[in-house]
């Protein structure tokens, strides 16, 4: 392919870091699952509003295309080439008493991690057969879960439009036809091999074969962040008893988008901050200080509605899972304090 034409609309870290020299060096390379630079950057080229704009097809992509990935990882996570990742999934280490016992601000809390099976390509390079294999393995494993984690797997293929739309509207299920995932090759053979597992209360959920092969999710109404984290840690531990996930000492858990490397964790609250919504400068001072990201209430690339925001940790690599949740918690405490001052 030719060096892409980036316009001033292209805002991604990929468009910032892909110089012509790096492009020429990487353009003819591929990984052992035949993943190329062209596939890796297609989403960021087609979607100028991408934040990152580059995906990996397998763990090897992070090595083969390191001249592009390393500066992006360094800028997003503040994590250097020789740094080592550390994991801590001990919920006892989190200090997080409910910051909003009266339920005035926090509507709900959700913490998710991404996981991908060892030795199987990531979503952008996986074959249709491998995707189905992942669905089979993971849903079988989940069928052994008991007590509060016990639930049912619902494949997307065959789910009624009504059920699907209700699950999406209620924030439980991923959207259909996401244009960022589409051009990353992640929507191939849709909807086959995709689905959602959840318990009756919908407090423990697993997405299968969306942006990552697994998104393991714990969520509930209100601000009991510790309880949400405890449930998630328990579920991860149970899954790891019988499944091996792609992981290395440098990058932690391997994910298709470099923003998720390391812990692959996004801990968020949906929170009402109508006063701060009118004072975005003050708002962003706090979110920058606590390494937080602001999203709209229908997930990534959506807008906030009625002064309600999705606030989550931004750093995911080089910090532990406990620290990710602590970043979000400490920032939320500071946001509520500021909101009350207006
Ligand atoms: P991900 O978190 O997996 O990166 P998204 O940002 O697209 O993906 O969010 C997925 C879904 O989870 C969306 O419907 C979003 O509204 C919902 N969600 C995220 N955080 C919360 C929360 N704290 N409470 C309720 N729903 C949430
Ligand atoms: N994780 C991914 N969906 N996102 C960061 C894409 C992007 O905006 O580049």
Coordinates of C-alpha atoms and ligand atoms in Angstrom, one line a residue:
X1 CA 0.0 0.0 0.0
X2 CA 0.9 3.7 -0.4
X3 CA 1.7 5.9 2.6
X4 CA -1.8 7.1 3.7
X5 CA -3.0 10.6 3.3
X6 CA -3.7 12.0 6.7
X7 CA -5.9 15.1 6.9
X8 CA -6.3 17.5 9.8
X9 CA -9.4 15.5 10.8
X10 CA -7.1 12.6 11.7
X11 CA -6.6 12.8 15.4
X12 CA -5.3 9.4 16.4
X13 CA -2.0 8.5 18.0
X14 CA -1.4 6.2 14.9
X15 CA -1.6 9.2 12.5
X16 CA 0.7 11.1 14.8
X17 CA 3.4 8.4 15.1
X18 CA 3.3 6.8 11.7
X19 CA 6.0 8.7 9.8
X20 CA 6.8 7.9 6.2
X21 CA 10.1 6.2 7.3
X22 CA 8.4 3.9 9.8
X23 CA 5.7 3.2 7.2
X24 CA 8.3 2.2 4.6
X25 CA 10.1 0.0 7.1
X26 CA 6.9 -1.9 8.3
X27 CA 4.8 -1.9 5.1
X28 CA 6.1 -5.3 3.7
X29 CA 6.2 -7.2 7.0
X30 CA 3.7 -9.6 8.4
X31 CA 3.2 -11.8 11.5
X32 CA 2.9 -15.6 11.5
X33 CA -0.9 -15.2 11.3
X34 CA -0.3 -13.1 8.1
X35 CA -1.4 -9.8 9.8
X36 CA 0.0 -6.8 8.0
X37 CA 0.5 -3.1 8.7
X38 CA -2.3 -2.3 6.3
X39 CA -4.8 -4.2 8.4
X40 CA -3.4 -2.8 11.6
X41 CA -4.0 0.9 10.6
X42 CA -7.1 0.6 8.5
X43 CA -9.5 1.6 11.3
X44 CA -7.5 4.8 12.0
X45 CA -7.4 5.7 8.4
X46 CA -11.1 5.1 7.7
X47 CA -12.2 6.7 11.0
X48 CA -10.3 10.0 11.4
X49 CA -12.0 10.5 14.8
X50 CA -10.3 7.3 16.2
X51 CA -8.4 8.0 19.5
X52 CA -5.7 5.4 18.8
X53 CA -6.4 4.0 15.3
X54 CA -4.3 0.9 15.3
X55 CA -5.0 -2.8 16.3
X56 CA -2.9 -5.9 16.8
X57 CA -3.8 -9.1 15.0
X58 CA -1.8 -11.3 17.5
X59 CA 0.8 -10.9 20.3
X60 CA 3.6 -10.9 17.6
X61 CA 2.2 -7.7 16.1
X62 CA 3.5 -5.8 19.1
X63 CA 7.0 -7.0 18.2
X64 CA 6.9 -6.9 14.4
X65 CA 5.3 -3.5 14.3
X66 CA 7.0 -2.2 17.4
X67 CA 8.3 1.0 15.7
X68 CA 4.7 2.1 15.5
X69 CA 3.2 0.5 18.6
X70 CA 5.9 1.4 21.1
X71 CA 5.6 5.2 20.9
X72 CA 1.8 4.9 21.0
X73 CA 2.0 2.7 24.1
X74 CA 4.5 5.1 25.7
X75 CA 2.3 8.1 25.0
X76 CA -1.0 6.5 26.1
X77 CA 0.1 4.7 29.2
X78 CA 3.3 6.5 30.1
X79 CA 5.0 3.1 29.9
X80 CA 8.5 2.7 28.4
X81 CA 10.0 -0.1 26.3
X82 CA 11.9 -1.7 29.1
X83 CA 9.2 -1.4 31.8
X84 CA 7.6 -4.5 33.4
X85 CA 3.9 -4.8 34.0
X86 CA 2.6 -5.8 37.5
X87 CA -0.7 -7.5 38.3
X88 CA -2.7 -7.3 41.6
X89 CA -6.1 -8.8 41.6
X90 CA -6.5 -8.9 45.4
X91 CA -9.6 -6.9 46.1
X92 CA -8.6 -6.6 49.8
X93 CA -5.9 -4.1 48.7
X94 CA -8.5 -1.6 47.4
X95 CA -9.6 1.2 49.7
X96 CA -13.0 2.2 48.5
X97 CA -15.8 2.8 50.9
X98 CA -18.9 3.8 49.0
X99 CA -18.4 7.6 48.2
X100 CA -22.1 8.2 47.6
X101 CA -24.2 6.2 50.1
X102 CA -27.2 8.3 49.5
X103 CA -27.1 7.5 45.8
X104 CA -27.2 11.2 44.7
X105 CA -24.5 11.0 42.1
X106 CA -23.4 7.5 41.1
X107 CA -26.0 5.7 39.1
X108 CA -24.0 2.5 38.5
X109 CA -20.5 1.0 38.6
X110 CA -19.0 -1.4 36.0
X111 CA -15.5 -2.9 35.9
X112 CA -14.4 -5.0 32.9
X113 CA -11.2 -6.8 31.8
X114 CA -10.4 -8.0 28.3
X115 CA -8.8 -11.5 27.8
X116 CA -7.7 -13.5 24.8
X117 CA -6.8 -17.2 24.6
X118 CA -3.1 -18.1 24.4
X119 CA -1.9 -19.2 20.9
X120 CA -5.0 -18.1 19.1
X121 CA -4.9 -14.9 16.9
X122 CA -6.7 -11.8 18.3
X123 CA -10.0 -10.7 16.7
X124 CA -8.6 -8.7 13.8
X125 CA -6.7 -11.9 12.5
X126 CA -8.7 -14.8 13.8
X127 CA -10.3 -17.2 11.3
X128 CA -14.0 -17.9 11.3
X129 CA -13.3 -21.5 12.6
X130 CA -11.1 -20.2 15.4
X131 CA -13.7 -17.7 16.5
X132 CA -16.3 -20.5 16.7
X133 CA -13.8 -22.6 18.7
X134 CA -13.3 -19.7 21.2
X135 CA -17.1 -19.4 21.6
X136 CA -17.4 -23.1 22.3
X137 CA -14.5 -23.2 24.8
X138 CA -15.5 -20.2 26.7
X139 CA -19.3 -20.8 26.9
X140 CA -18.5 -24.4 28.0
X141 CA -16.3 -23.2 30.8
X142 CA -18.9 -20.6 31.9
X143 CA -21.6 -23.3 32.1
X144 CA -19.7 -24.7 35.1
X145 CA -20.0 -21.4 37.1
X146 CA -22.0 -21.6 40.3
X147 CA -23.9 -19.4 42.8
X148 CA -23.9 -15.7 42.0
X149 CA -21.7 -16.3 38.9
X150 CA -24.1 -19.0 37.5
X151 CA -25.9 -17.9 34.3
X152 CA -26.8 -18.6 30.7
X153 CA -25.0 -18.0 27.4
X154 CA -27.0 -16.2 24.8
X155 CA -25.5 -16.4 21.2
X156 CA -26.1 -13.3 19.1
X157 CA -26.9 -15.4 16.1
X158 CA -30.6 -16.0 16.6
X159 CA -31.3 -13.4 19.3
X160 CA -34.4 -11.3 18.5
X161 CA -33.8 -7.7 17.5
X162 CA -36.0 -6.7 20.5
X163 CA -34.0 -8.6 23.0
X164 CA -30.7 -7.4 21.5
X165 CA -31.8 -3.8 21.5
X166 CA -33.0 -3.9 25.1
X167 CA -29.7 -5.4 26.2
X168 CA -27.8 -2.6 24.4
X169 CA -30.0 0.2 25.7
X170 CA -29.7 -1.2 29.2
X171 CA -25.8 -1.0 28.9
X172 CA -25.3 -4.8 29.1
X173 CA -24.4 -5.7 25.5
X174 CA -22.0 -4.3 22.8
X175 CA -23.4 -2.4 19.9
X176 CA -23.9 -3.9 16.4
X177 CA -22.0 -2.5 13.4
X178 CA -19.5 -0.4 15.2
X179 CA -17.5 1.4 12.4
X180 CA -14.2 1.3 14.3
X181 CA -14.4 -2.4 14.8
X182 CA -15.7 -2.9 11.2
X183 CA -12.6 -1.4 9.6
X184 CA -10.4 -3.2 12.0
X185 CA -11.7 -6.5 10.6
X186 CA -13.4 -7.3 14.0
X187 CA -16.9 -7.7 12.6
X188 CA -16.2 -10.5 10.1
X189 CA -18.7 -13.3 9.8
X190 CA -21.0 -11.3 12.2
X191 CA -23.0 -12.3 14.2
X192 CA -21.6 -15.9 14.3
X193 CA -19.4 -16.7 17.2
X194 CA -20.5 -13.7 19.2
X195 CA -22.7 -13.6 22.3
X196 CA -23.2 -12.7 25.9
X197 CA -23.2 -14.8 29.1
X198 CA -24.9 -13.3 32.2
X199 CA -26.3 -14.3 35.5
X200 CA -30.0 -13.5 36.3
X201 CA -29.2 -10.2 38.0
X202 CA -27.0 -9.1 35.2
X203 CA -24.2 -8.3 37.7
X204 CA -21.8 -10.8 36.1
X205 CA -21.5 -10.8 32.3
X206 CA -19.0 -12.1 29.7
X207 CA -19.0 -10.8 26.1
X208 CA -17.6 -13.3 23.7
X209 CA -15.7 -12.3 20.5
X210 CA -16.2 -8.6 20.4
X211 CA -13.1 -6.4 20.4
X212 CA -11.4 -9.0 22.5
X213 CA -12.3 -12.7 22.7
X214 CA -13.6 -12.2 26.2
X215 CA -14.7 -9.1 28.1
X216 CA -15.3 -10.2 31.7
X217 CA -17.7 -7.7 33.3
X218 CA -19.0 -7.1 36.8
X219 CA -21.6 -4.3 37.3
X220 CA -24.4 -3.1 39.6
X221 CA -26.4 -0.1 40.4
X222 CA -24.9 2.4 42.9
X223 CA -21.4 3.2 44.1
X224 CA -20.3 0.0 46.0
X225 CA -17.1 -0.1 43.9
X226 CA -15.4 -2.6 46.1
X227 CA -18.2 -5.2 45.8
X228 CA -18.1 -4.9 42.0
X229 CA -14.3 -5.4 42.0
X230 CA -14.5 -8.4 44.4
X231 CA -17.0 -10.1 42.1
X232 CA -14.8 -9.5 39.1
X233 CA -11.7 -10.8 40.8
X234 CA -13.5 -14.0 41.8
X235 CA -14.7 -14.6 38.3
X236 CA -11.3 -14.0 36.7
X237 CA -9.7 -16.4 39.2
X238 CA -12.3 -19.0 38.4
X239 CA -11.8 -18.6 34.6
X240 CA -8.0 -18.8 35.0
X241 CA -8.3 -22.2 36.7
X242 CA -8.9 -23.9 33.4
X243 CA -8.0 -21.4 30.7
X244 CA -4.7 -19.8 29.7
X245 CA -4.8 -16.3 28.5
X246 CA -2.2 -14.5 26.3
X247 CA 0.1 -12.6 28.7
X248 CA 3.7 -11.5 28.8
X249 CA 5.9 -9.8 31.4
X250 CA 6.3 -6.6 29.5
X251 CA 2.8 -5.9 28.1
X252 CA 0.7 -7.9 30.6
X253 CA -2.6 -9.2 29.2
X254 CA -2.5 -9.0 25.4
X255 CA -5.4 -7.2 23.8
X256 CA -6.3 -6.2 20.2
X257 CA -6.3 -2.4 21.0
X258 CA -3.1 -1.1 22.7
X259 CA -5.1 1.0 25.1
X260 CA -6.2 -2.1 26.9
X261 CA -2.8 -3.8 27.3
X262 CA -1.6 -4.6 30.8
X263 CA -4.6 -5.0 33.1
X264 CA -7.1 -4.7 30.2
X265 CA -9.2 -3.1 32.8
X266 CA -11.7 -0.3 32.5
X267 CA -13.4 0.6 35.8
X268 CA -16.2 3.1 35.4
X269 CA -19.1 4.8 37.0
X270 CA -22.1 6.4 35.4
X271 CA -22.3 9.6 37.4
X272 CA -24.5 12.7 37.5
X273 CA -22.4 15.9 37.5
X274 CA -24.7 18.6 36.1
X275 CA -22.7 21.5 37.6
X276 CA -19.4 20.3 36.4
X277 CA -20.9 19.7 33.0
X278 CA -21.2 23.5 32.8
X279 CA -17.6 23.9 33.8
X280 CA -15.6 21.5 31.6
X281 CA -12.3 23.2 32.4
X282 CA -12.7 22.4 36.2
X283 CA -14.0 19.0 35.2
X284 CA -10.9 18.2 33.1
X285 CA -8.5 19.5 35.7
X286 CA -9.7 16.7 38.0
X287 CA -9.9 14.0 35.4
X288 CA -6.3 14.8 34.2
X289 CA -5.0 14.8 37.8
X290 CA -6.5 11.3 38.5
X291 CA -5.7 9.8 35.0
X292 CA -9.4 9.5 34.1
X293 CA -11.2 9.3 30.8
X294 CA -14.6 10.9 30.2
X295 CA -17.0 9.0 27.9
X296 CA -20.7 9.4 27.1
X297 CA -23.3 7.1 28.6
X298 CA -23.6 4.8 25.6
X299 CA -19.9 3.8 25.7
X300 CA -16.9 4.8 23.7
X301 CA -17.4 7.4 21.1
X302 CA -20.8 8.4 22.5
X303 CA -21.9 11.7 24.0
X304 CA -22.9 12.5 27.5
X305 CA -26.6 13.1 28.2
X306 CA -28.4 15.2 30.9
X307 CA -25.1 15.9 32.8
X308 CA -24.5 12.1 33.2
X309 CA -20.9 10.9 32.3
X310 CA -19.0 7.6 32.1
X311 CA -15.8 8.2 34.1
X312 CA -13.1 5.6 34.0
X313 CA -9.4 4.9 34.5
X314 CA -7.3 5.8 31.5
X315 CA -4.0 4.0 32.5
X316 CA -4.1 0.3 32.2
X317 CA -0.5 -0.8 31.6
X318 CA 2.3 -0.6 34.2
X319 CA -0.2 -0.1 37.0
X320 CA -2.0 -2.9 38.8
X321 CA -5.7 -3.7 38.6
X322 CA -6.1 -2.4 42.2
X323 CA -4.4 0.9 41.1
X324 CA -6.7 1.2 38.1
X325 CA -9.8 1.0 40.3
X326 CA -8.1 3.2 42.9
X327 CA -7.5 5.9 40.2
X328 CA -11.1 5.8 39.3
X329 CA -12.3 5.8 42.9
X330 CA -10.0 8.7 44.1
X331 CA -11.0 10.7 41.0
X332 CA -14.7 10.1 41.6
X333 CA -14.4 11.3 45.3
X334 CA -12.7 14.5 44.0
X335 CA -15.4 15.0 41.3
X336 CA -18.2 14.7 43.8
X337 CA -16.5 17.1 46.2
X338 CA -16.1 19.7 43.4
X339 CA -19.7 19.2 42.2
X340 CA -21.0 20.0 45.7
X341 CA -19.0 23.2 45.8
X342 CA -21.0 24.9 43.0
Ligands
LIG1 P1 -15.9 -1.1 27.1 O1 -16.1 -0.6 28.5 O2 -16.0 -2.5 27.1 O3 -14.6 -0.6 26.6 P2 -17.9 0.7 26.1 O4 -17.2 2.0 26.5 O5 -18.4 0.8 24.7 O6 -17.0 -0.5 26.1 O7 -19.1 0.4 27.1 C1 -19.8 -0.8 26.9 C2 -21.2 -0.6 27.6 O8 -21.1 -0.6 29.0 C3 -21.9 0.6 27.1 O9 -23.3 0.3 27.0 C4 -21.8 1.5 28.3 O10 -22.8 2.5 28.5 C5 -21.8 0.5 29.5 N1 -21.2 1.0 30.7 C6 -19.9 1.4 30.9 N2 -19.7 1.9 32.1 C7 -20.9 1.7 32.8 C8 -21.4 1.9 34.1 N3 -20.6 2.4 35.0 N4 -22.7 1.6 34.4 C9 -23.5 1.1 33.4 N5 -23.1 0.9 32.2 C10 -21.9 1.2 31.8
LIG2 N1 -10.4 0.5 22.1 C1 -10.8 1.1 20.9 N2 -12.2 0.8 20.6 N3 -10.5 2.5 20.7 C2 -9.5 3.1 21.6 C3 -10.5 2.8 19.3 C4 -10.0 4.2 18.9 O1 -10.7 5.2 19.3 O2 -9.0 4.2 18.3

